[in-house]
Amino acid sequence: MALRVRKNKAVIPPACPIDEGVKLLGGAWTPHVIWFLSQQPRRFSELRKDIPGLSARVLSARLRQLQDRGVITRTPLSTSPPSVEYALTELGRELLPAITALVSVALKLNAKPRPR
Amino acid sequence: MALRVRKNKAVIPPACPIDEGVKLLGGAWTPHVIWFLSQQPRRFSELRKDIPGLSARVLSARLRQLQDRGVITRTPLSTSPPSVEYALTELGRELLPAITALVSVALKLNAKPRPR
DNA sequence: CCGGATCCATTTGGATACTG
DNA sequence: CAGTATCCAAATGGATCCGG
C-alpha cells in the first residue's frame, strides 16, 4: 500500500495576542483553579477537595502551566507532613476581572430564551 | 475477549457559570471571529480571508455555535450571487471588554522574563 | 457563495497505580 | 501529602469532496 502521506495539520501559527489570552484559561478546570486561589492560597489536596472531579494528573498539569506563565506561585512548606502552597501572583489577580466579565455575559446569555 | 467496559469519562457536569463563560471563547479561532466581527459585519468568505488557516468546516462550526449562543446574528442576503452576513449581537459586543482584558494580561505576562 | 458530510491525525484529559 | 507514569477514550479540528 502506497504510503499515503496525508499532509494533515500542516499549517501556521496564528501568533495573535488574542490566542495567548484565551490560552491562559484554556485547559479544563483552569478557571476553577484560579477562582479558588483568588479567595485564598490553597494547598494541592485542598484544591482537589474544592473541585470534585478534578484528577490529580490534571490539577498537577494546570498548576504547572499556570506557574510557567507567571499566574501563580508555588511555595513548598517545611511542615510535617510537608505541604505546598499555591497562590495567585499580582498578574494572576488581574485575570479576575476578565473572568467575571466572561461570566456575567454567560449568565445573561443563559437567561435569554434564544430568540431565534 | 472479555469486553472490558471501561467506565472512563463517567462523571459530573461542573455546572458552574465560569465554565459557561470560558466555553463562549473555547473553540479554535473563536476569539478571532468575534474580533473581526466586532469591527464590522462580515460575510462568510470575507471571514475566511480575514483569518488565514481557518477552514470552512471550522468557521462554519464556530459561526453556528456563536449563533446558537446568541452572540452573533446570521442574515442571508438576496443578492446575486447570494451571500450571508454575520454580525455581533448586543450581548456579543459585551464580550469585547472581557477579551481585551484577557489580552492585556497576556501581553504583560509575555513581557515578563519569567522570574522563576 | 455557503456550508454540510466524511475521514482521519492530533490533543486533551480521565482512571488507576505508584513513588519520594 | 504531593505529585508522576501509563494507558486509553473522547473531543477537536484539518483536508477534501459534494450539494444547494
GROMACS .gro file of C-alpha atoms (C1' of nucleotides) in nm:
model
  272
    1MET     CA    1   0.000   0.000   0.000
    2ALA     CA    2   0.150   0.318  -0.128
    3LEU     CA    3   0.208   0.502   0.195
    4ARG     CA    4  -0.037   0.787   0.164
    5VAL     CA    5   0.140   1.074   0.325
    6ARG     CA    6  -0.154   1.285   0.431
    7LYS     CA    7  -0.014   1.626   0.496
    8ASN     CA    8  -0.283   1.697   0.755
    9LYS     CA    9  -0.227   1.961   1.021
   10ALA     CA   10   0.046   2.119   0.821
   11VAL     CA   11  -0.009   2.484   0.884
   12ILE     CA   12   0.064   2.807   1.057
   13PRO     CA   13   0.079   2.954   1.400
   14PRO     CA   14  -0.171   3.236   1.437
   15ALA     CA   15   0.069   3.428   1.662
   16CYS     CA   16  -0.200   3.663   1.777
   17PRO     CA   17  -0.225   3.808   2.129
   18ILE     CA   18  -0.587   3.703   2.140
   19ASP     CA   19  -0.492   3.338   2.137
   20GLU     CA   20  -0.240   3.392   2.409
   21GLY     CA   21  -0.505   3.543   2.627
   22VAL     CA   22  -0.751   3.265   2.570
   23LYS     CA   23  -0.486   3.004   2.627
   24LEU     CA   24  -0.442   3.140   2.977
   25LEU     CA   25  -0.781   2.997   3.065
   26GLY     CA   26  -0.782   2.724   2.808
   27GLY     CA   27  -0.734   2.392   2.981
   28ALA     CA   28  -1.010   2.210   3.161
   29TRP     CA   29  -1.067   2.337   3.516
   30THR     CA   30  -0.826   2.626   3.477
   31PRO     CA   31  -1.081   2.889   3.568
   32HIS     CA   32  -1.187   2.690   3.874
   33VAL     CA   33  -0.832   2.673   3.997
   34ILE     CA   34  -0.784   3.044   3.952
   35TRP     CA   35  -1.115   3.113   4.115
   36PHE     CA   36  -1.041   2.914   4.430
   37LEU     CA   37  -0.691   3.051   4.455
   38SER     CA   38  -0.830   3.400   4.429
   39GLN     CA   39  -1.017   3.351   4.752
   40GLN     CA   40  -0.713   3.236   4.948
   41PRO     CA   41  -0.388   3.047   4.897
   42ARG     CA   42  -0.452   2.676   4.886
   43ARG     CA   43  -0.263   2.351   4.906
   44PHE     CA   44  -0.270   2.075   4.649
   45SER     CA   45  -0.508   1.847   4.830
   46GLU     CA   46  -0.731   2.135   4.933
   47LEU     CA   47  -0.778   2.224   4.571
   48ARG     CA   48  -0.866   1.865   4.494
   49LYS     CA   49  -1.138   1.879   4.755
   50ASP     CA   50  -1.255   2.218   4.635
   51ILE     CA   51  -1.301   2.088   4.284
   52PRO     CA   52  -1.468   1.746   4.279
   53GLY     CA   53  -1.400   1.553   3.963
   54LEU     CA   54  -1.063   1.709   3.902
   55SER     CA   55  -0.796   1.440   3.887
   56ALA     CA   56  -0.450   1.478   4.039
   57ARG     CA   57  -0.295   1.443   3.697
   58VAL     CA   58  -0.485   1.734   3.551
   59LEU     CA   59  -0.457   1.952   3.860
   60SER     CA   60  -0.085   1.897   3.850
   61ALA     CA   61  -0.069   1.989   3.483
   62ARG     CA   62  -0.275   2.304   3.534
   63LEU     CA   63  -0.074   2.421   3.831
   64ARG     CA   64   0.244   2.373   3.639
   65GLN     CA   65   0.135   2.566   3.335
   66LEU     CA   66  -0.014   2.847   3.538
   67GLN     CA   67   0.312   2.866   3.722
   68ASP     CA   68   0.512   2.865   3.399
   69ARG     CA   69   0.302   3.151   3.272
   70GLY     CA   70   0.358   3.354   3.586
   71VAL     CA   71  -0.002   3.343   3.703
   72ILE     CA   72   0.056   3.156   4.028
   73THR     CA   73   0.338   3.091   4.275
   74ARG     CA   74   0.434   2.757   4.429
   75THR     CA   75   0.574   2.753   4.780
   76PRO     CA   76   0.688   2.428   4.944
   77LEU     CA   77   0.646   2.450   5.320
   78SER     CA   78   0.873   2.271   5.563
   79THR     CA   79   0.588   2.144   5.772
   80SER     CA   80   0.518   1.795   5.883
   81PRO     CA   81   0.380   1.640   5.679
   82PRO     CA   82   0.530   1.851   5.401
   83SER     CA   83   0.287   2.057   5.201
   84VAL     CA   84   0.291   2.304   4.915
   85GLU     CA   85   0.103   2.626   4.895
   86TYR     CA   86  -0.019   2.785   4.574
   87ALA     CA   87  -0.125   3.146   4.537
   88LEU     CA   88  -0.207   3.393   4.262
   89THR     CA   89   0.058   3.642   4.162
   90GLU     CA   90  -0.017   4.010   4.109
   91LEU     CA   91  -0.069   3.946   3.741
   92GLY     CA   92  -0.278   3.644   3.820
   93ARG     CA   93  -0.517   3.862   4.014
   94GLU     CA   94  -0.555   4.078   3.705
   95LEU     CA   95  -0.723   3.785   3.536
   96LEU     CA   96  -1.017   3.804   3.772
   97PRO     CA   97  -1.192   4.099   3.608
   98ALA     CA   98  -1.169   3.921   3.274
   99ILE     CA   99  -1.316   3.606   3.422
  100THR     CA  100  -1.602   3.783   3.592
  101ALA     CA  101  -1.677   3.975   3.273
  102LEU     CA  102  -1.698   3.649   3.084
  103VAL     CA  103  -1.921   3.501   3.350
  104SER     CA  104  -2.159   3.791   3.354
  105VAL     CA  105  -2.208   3.769   2.980
  106ALA     CA  106  -2.258   3.395   3.009
  107LEU     CA  107  -2.528   3.446   3.269
  108LYS     CA  108  -2.713   3.693   3.051
  109LEU     CA  109  -2.690   3.458   2.754
  110ASN     CA  110  -2.829   3.171   2.956
  111ALA     CA  111  -3.113   3.389   3.072
  112LYS     CA  112  -3.214   3.463   2.712
  113PRO     CA  113  -3.473   3.224   2.570
  114ARG     CA  114  -3.275   3.204   2.247
  115PRO     CA  115  -3.485   3.446   2.037
  116ARG     CA  116  -3.430   3.266   1.706
  117MET     CA  117  -1.236  -1.119   2.476
  118ALA     CA  118  -1.400  -1.014   2.795
  119LEU     CA  119  -1.547  -0.683   2.689
  120ARG     CA  120  -1.375  -0.452   2.930
  121VAL     CA  121  -1.626  -0.183   2.988
  122ARG     CA  122  -1.400   0.099   3.098
  123LYS     CA  123  -1.621   0.345   3.272
  124ASN     CA  124  -1.393   0.629   3.167
  125LYS     CA  125  -1.530   0.977   3.139
  126ALA     CA  126  -1.807   0.885   3.370
  127VAL     CA  127  -1.854   1.189   3.578
  128ILE     CA  128  -2.019   1.508   3.664
  129PRO     CA  129  -2.101   1.827   3.497
  130PRO     CA  130  -1.936   2.111   3.686
  131ALA     CA  131  -2.242   2.325   3.617
  132CYS     CA  132  -2.053   2.636   3.708
  133PRO     CA  133  -2.105   2.971   3.538
  134ILE     CA  134  -1.730   3.001   3.499
  135ASP     CA  135  -1.721   2.714   3.255
  136GLU     CA  136  -2.004   2.860   3.058
  137GLY     CA  137  -1.815   3.182   3.022
  138VAL     CA  138  -1.498   3.015   2.908
  139LYS     CA  139  -1.687   2.795   2.666
  140LEU     CA  140  -1.804   3.108   2.490
  141LEU     CA  141  -1.450   3.158   2.366
  142GLY     CA  142  -1.344   2.799   2.377
  143GLY     CA  143  -1.325   2.667   2.024
  144ALA     CA  144  -1.030   2.730   1.800
  145TRP     CA  145  -1.046   3.067   1.623
  146THR     CA  146  -1.350   3.180   1.819
  147PRO     CA  147  -1.184   3.493   1.950
  148HIS     CA  148  -1.063   3.581   1.604
  149VAL     CA  149  -1.411   3.554   1.461
  150ILE     CA  150  -1.553   3.773   1.734
  151TRP     CA  151  -1.274   4.018   1.690
  152PHE     CA  152  -1.323   4.063   1.317
  153LEU     CA  153  -1.698   4.081   1.351
  154SER     CA  154  -1.658   4.348   1.614
  155GLN     CA  155  -1.503   4.576   1.359
  156GLN     CA  156  -1.781   4.537   1.104
  157PRO     CA  157  -2.035   4.281   0.985
  158ARG     CA  158  -1.872   4.031   0.757
  159ARG     CA  159  -1.967   3.763   0.509
  160PHE     CA  160  -1.857   3.402   0.524
  161SER     CA  161  -1.590   3.425   0.261
  162GLU     CA  162  -1.463   3.756   0.394
  163LEU     CA  163  -1.403   3.594   0.730
  164ARG     CA  164  -1.214   3.316   0.559
  165LYS     CA  165  -0.986   3.572   0.401
  166ASP     CA  166  -0.953   3.763   0.727
  167ILE     CA  167  -0.834   3.455   0.907
  168PRO     CA  168  -0.581   3.258   0.706
  169GLY     CA  169  -0.562   2.895   0.804
  170LEU     CA  170  -0.919   2.875   0.922
  171SER     CA  171  -1.101   2.602   0.731
  172ALA     CA  172  -1.456   2.633   0.606
  173ARG     CA  173  -1.562   2.346   0.823
  174VAL     CA  174  -1.442   2.506   1.142
  175LEU     CA  175  -1.559   2.853   1.052
  176SER     CA  176  -1.899   2.708   0.985
  177ALA     CA  177  -1.900   2.528   1.318
  178ARG     CA  178  -1.794   2.840   1.509
  179LEU     CA  179  -2.048   3.061   1.342
  180ARG     CA  180  -2.319   2.814   1.423
  181GLN     CA  181  -2.236   2.782   1.788
  182LEU     CA  182  -2.192   3.153   1.834
  183GLN     CA  183  -2.528   3.195   1.673
  184ASP     CA  184  -2.684   2.929   1.895
  185ARG     CA  185  -2.549   3.107   2.198
  186GLY     CA  186  -2.693   3.438   2.090
  187VAL     CA  187  -2.359   3.606   2.032
  188ILE     CA  188  -2.397   3.669   1.661
  189THR     CA  189  -2.674   3.705   1.403
  190ARG     CA  190  -2.688   3.543   1.062
  191THR     CA  191  -2.860   3.727   0.780
  192PRO     CA  192  -2.894   3.573   0.434
  193LEU     CA  193  -2.896   3.842   0.168
  194SER     CA  194  -3.088   3.811  -0.158
  195THR     CA  195  -2.802   3.933  -0.365
  196SER     CA  196  -2.655   3.778  -0.672
  197PRO     CA  197  -2.462   3.574  -0.602
  198PRO     CA  198  -2.633   3.504  -0.270
  199SER     CA  199  -2.435   3.587   0.040
  200VAL     CA  200  -2.477   3.575   0.415
  201GLU     CA  201  -2.387   3.844   0.658
  202TYR     CA  202  -2.279   3.783   1.017
  203ALA     CA  203  -2.275   4.044   1.292
  204LEU     CA  204  -2.236   4.062   1.669
  205THR     CA  205  -2.547   4.099   1.879
  206GLU     CA  206  -2.569   4.343   2.169
  207LEU     CA  207  -2.461   4.071   2.406
  208GLY     CA  208  -2.189   3.969   2.170
  209ARG     CA  209  -2.041   4.315   2.194
  210GLU     CA  210  -2.032   4.276   2.570
  211LEU     CA  211  -1.773   4.006   2.523
  212LEU     CA  212  -1.521   4.253   2.389
  213PRO     CA  213  -1.418   4.402   2.724
  214ALA     CA  214  -1.356   4.051   2.855
  215ILE     CA  215  -1.145   3.966   2.553
  216THR     CA  216  -0.939   4.281   2.572
  217ALA     CA  217  -0.886   4.229   2.944
  218LEU     CA  218  -0.755   3.883   2.875
  219VAL     CA  219  -0.529   4.011   2.601
  220SER     CA  220  -0.381   4.284   2.813
  221VAL     CA  221  -0.289   4.038   3.085
  222ALA     CA  222  -0.141   3.806   2.824
  223LEU     CA  223   0.075   4.086   2.690
  224LYS     CA  224   0.207   4.168   3.035
  225LEU     CA  225   0.283   3.805   3.101
  226ASN     CA  226   0.473   3.771   2.777
  227ALA     CA  227   0.673   4.077   2.863
  228LYS     CA  228   0.787   3.923   3.192
  229PRO     CA  229   1.114   3.732   3.172
  230ARG     CA  230   0.960   3.456   3.381
  231PRO     CA  231   1.122   3.539   3.721
  232ARG     CA  232   1.137   3.174   3.829
  233DC     C1'  233  -2.109   3.157  -0.245
  234DC     C1'  234  -2.238   2.897   0.164
  235DG     C1'  235  -2.172   2.519   0.425
  236DG     C1'  236  -2.276   2.002   0.519
  237DA     C1'  237  -2.052   1.514   0.520
  238DT     C1'  238  -1.681   1.209   0.566
  239DC     C1'  239  -1.238   1.064   0.703
  240DC     C1'  240  -0.859   1.090   0.988
  241DA     C1'  241  -0.443   1.296   1.286
  242DT     C1'  242  -0.360   1.517   1.697
  243DT     C1'  243  -0.469   1.665   2.150
  244DT     C1'  244  -0.680   1.652   2.582
  245DG     C1'  245  -0.782   1.472   2.991
  246DG     C1'  246  -0.993   1.081   3.300
  247DA     C1'  247  -0.879   0.628   3.568
  248DT     C1'  248  -0.558   0.398   3.810
  249DA     C1'  249  -0.141   0.273   4.017
  250DC     C1'  250   0.281   0.401   4.212
  251DT     C1'  251   0.690   0.689   4.420
  252DG     C1'  252   0.953   1.030   4.738
  253DC     C1'  253   0.091   1.487   5.124
  254DA     C1'  254   0.231   1.596   4.663
  255DG     C1'  255   0.285   1.460   4.278
  256DT     C1'  256   0.441   1.129   3.830
  257DA     C1'  257   0.364   0.738   3.490
  258DT     C1'  258   0.094   0.459   3.199
  259DC     C1'  259  -0.288   0.360   2.939
  260DC     C1'  260  -0.675   0.477   2.678
  261DA     C1'  261  -1.141   0.723   2.538
  262DA     C1'  262  -1.330   1.108   2.356
  263DA     C1'  263  -1.322   1.565   2.159
  264DT     C1'  264  -1.122   1.876   1.838
  265DG     C1'  265  -1.039   2.032   1.419
  266DG     C1'  266  -0.784   1.995   0.942
  267DA     C1'  267  -0.838   1.810   0.438
  268DT     C1'  268  -1.123   1.704   0.089
  269DC     C1'  269  -1.533   1.624  -0.160
  270DC     C1'  270  -2.003   1.741  -0.259
  271DG     C1'  271  -2.464   1.959  -0.283
  272DG     C1'  272  -2.790   2.368  -0.255
   0.00000   0.00000   0.00000
